[in-house]
Coordinates of C-alpha atoms in Angstrom, one line a residue:
M1 CA 0.2 0.2 -0.2
S2 CA 1.0 3.4 -0.9
D3 CA 2.1 6.3 1.4
Q4 CA -0.6 8.1 0.3
A5 CA -3.1 5.7 0.7
L6 CA -1.9 4.8 4.2
T7 CA -2.4 8.5 5.1
S8 CA -6.1 8.2 3.3
R9 CA -7.1 5.3 5.1
S10 CA -5.8 6.8 8.3
F11 CA -7.5 10.2 7.7
G12 CA -10.6 8.1 7.5
L13 CA -10.2 5.9 10.0
R14 CA -9.7 8.9 12.8
A15 CA -12.7 11.1 11.0
G16 CA -15.0 8.0 11.5
Q17 CA -13.4 7.5 15.1
A18 CA -13.8 10.9 16.1
D19 CA -18.1 10.3 14.5
A20 CA -18.4 7.2 16.7
M21 CA -17.0 9.1 19.9
H22 CA -19.0 12.0 19.3
E23 CA -22.4 9.8 19.4
A24 CA -20.8 7.7 22.4
M25 CA -20.2 11.1 24.3
T26 CA -22.9 11.4 27.0
P27 CA -23.4 14.0 29.9
E28 CA -21.6 11.5 32.2
L29 CA -19.3 10.3 30.2
R30 CA -18.0 14.1 29.0
A31 CA -17.9 14.7 32.8
A32 CA -15.8 11.5 33.6
L33 CA -13.4 11.9 31.0
G34 CA -12.7 15.8 31.8
P35 CA -10.3 15.5 34.1
R36 CA -8.6 12.9 32.4
R37 CA -8.5 15.3 29.4
E38 CA -7.1 17.9 31.1
A39 CA -4.7 15.7 32.9
L40 CA -3.6 14.8 29.3
A41 CA -3.3 18.2 27.9
R42 CA -1.0 19.2 31.5
S43 CA 1.2 16.8 30.5
V44 CA 1.3 17.3 26.7
R45 CA 2.1 21.0 27.6
A46 CA 4.9 19.9 30.1
V47 CA 6.4 17.3 27.3
T48 CA 6.4 20.1 24.4
R49 CA 8.4 22.8 26.9
Q50 CA 10.5 20.1 28.0
V51 CA 11.2 19.4 24.4
E52 CA 11.9 23.2 23.5
G53 CA 13.8 23.2 25.9
L54 CA 16.0 20.7 24.7
E55 CA 16.1 22.0 21.3
E56 CA 16.7 25.3 22.5
Y57 CA 20.2 24.4 24.5
A58 CA 20.8 22.4 21.0
R59 CA 21.0 25.4 19.2
R60 CA 23.0 27.5 22.3
V61 CA 25.6 24.3 22.1
Q62 CA 25.9 24.1 18.2
D63 CA 26.1 28.2 18.2
A64 CA 28.4 28.3 20.8
P65 CA 32.4 29.2 20.6
P66 CA 34.7 26.2 20.9
G67 CA 36.1 25.6 24.0
P68 CA 39.3 26.8 25.4
P69 CA 42.6 25.4 23.7
T70 CA 44.3 22.8 25.8
L71 CA 46.9 24.2 28.4
P72 CA 50.7 24.3 26.8
G73 CA 53.2 22.2 28.8
P74 CA 55.2 23.9 31.6
P75 CA 57.6 26.9 30.0
P76 CA 61.0 26.3 29.2
V77 CA 63.7 26.5 32.0
R78 CA 66.8 28.2 31.4
D79 CA 69.9 26.5 32.6
V80 CA 71.9 28.5 34.8
E81 CA 75.6 26.6 33.8
S82 CA 75.0 26.2 29.9
G83 CA 72.4 29.1 29.4
R84 CA 70.4 27.2 27.5
A85 CA 66.8 26.9 27.5
T86 CA 65.1 22.7 28.4
L87 CA 61.9 21.6 29.1
P88 CA 61.6 19.9 32.0
E89 CA 59.6 16.2 32.2
W90 CA 56.0 16.9 31.6
P91 CA 54.0 15.1 32.6
P92 CA 56.2 15.5 35.7
R93 CA 57.0 11.8 37.3
A94 CA 55.6 11.0 41.0
Q95 CA 58.1 11.3 43.6
E96 CA 59.9 8.2 45.3
G97 CA 60.0 8.7 49.0
P98 CA 57.8 10.5 51.2
P99 CA 56.5 13.8 50.0
F100 CA 57.2 15.9 52.9
R101 CA 60.9 16.7 54.6
S102 CA 60.4 15.9 58.1

C-alpha cells in the first residue's frame, strides 16, 4: 500500500473514530473524561516545554564558540651553567619517597 493510500486510510479511520466518539459521548461520559483530558493536556504541555528547552539548549551548544585550547606544557627552564633553555619532563613523574621532609 502506498504512503498516500495509508495516509488517506488513516484519515478516514480517525474521522470515523471521531464520529463514533461524538455519538457515544453522554453528559456522564464527558464528566468522567473531563479530568483525564485536562491531565493529559497538562502532560502534553509539560513535555512540549521540555522538548523546546532541549532544542534551545542544542541550538546554544551548536552556536557556542569552541572551548579554550588545551593548556600548553610548562615553560622552558634556563640552565644557569650553560645558559640553554631546556624543557622539564612533562607530565612530571611521581616523586619517590615521602612528599614531605621532616
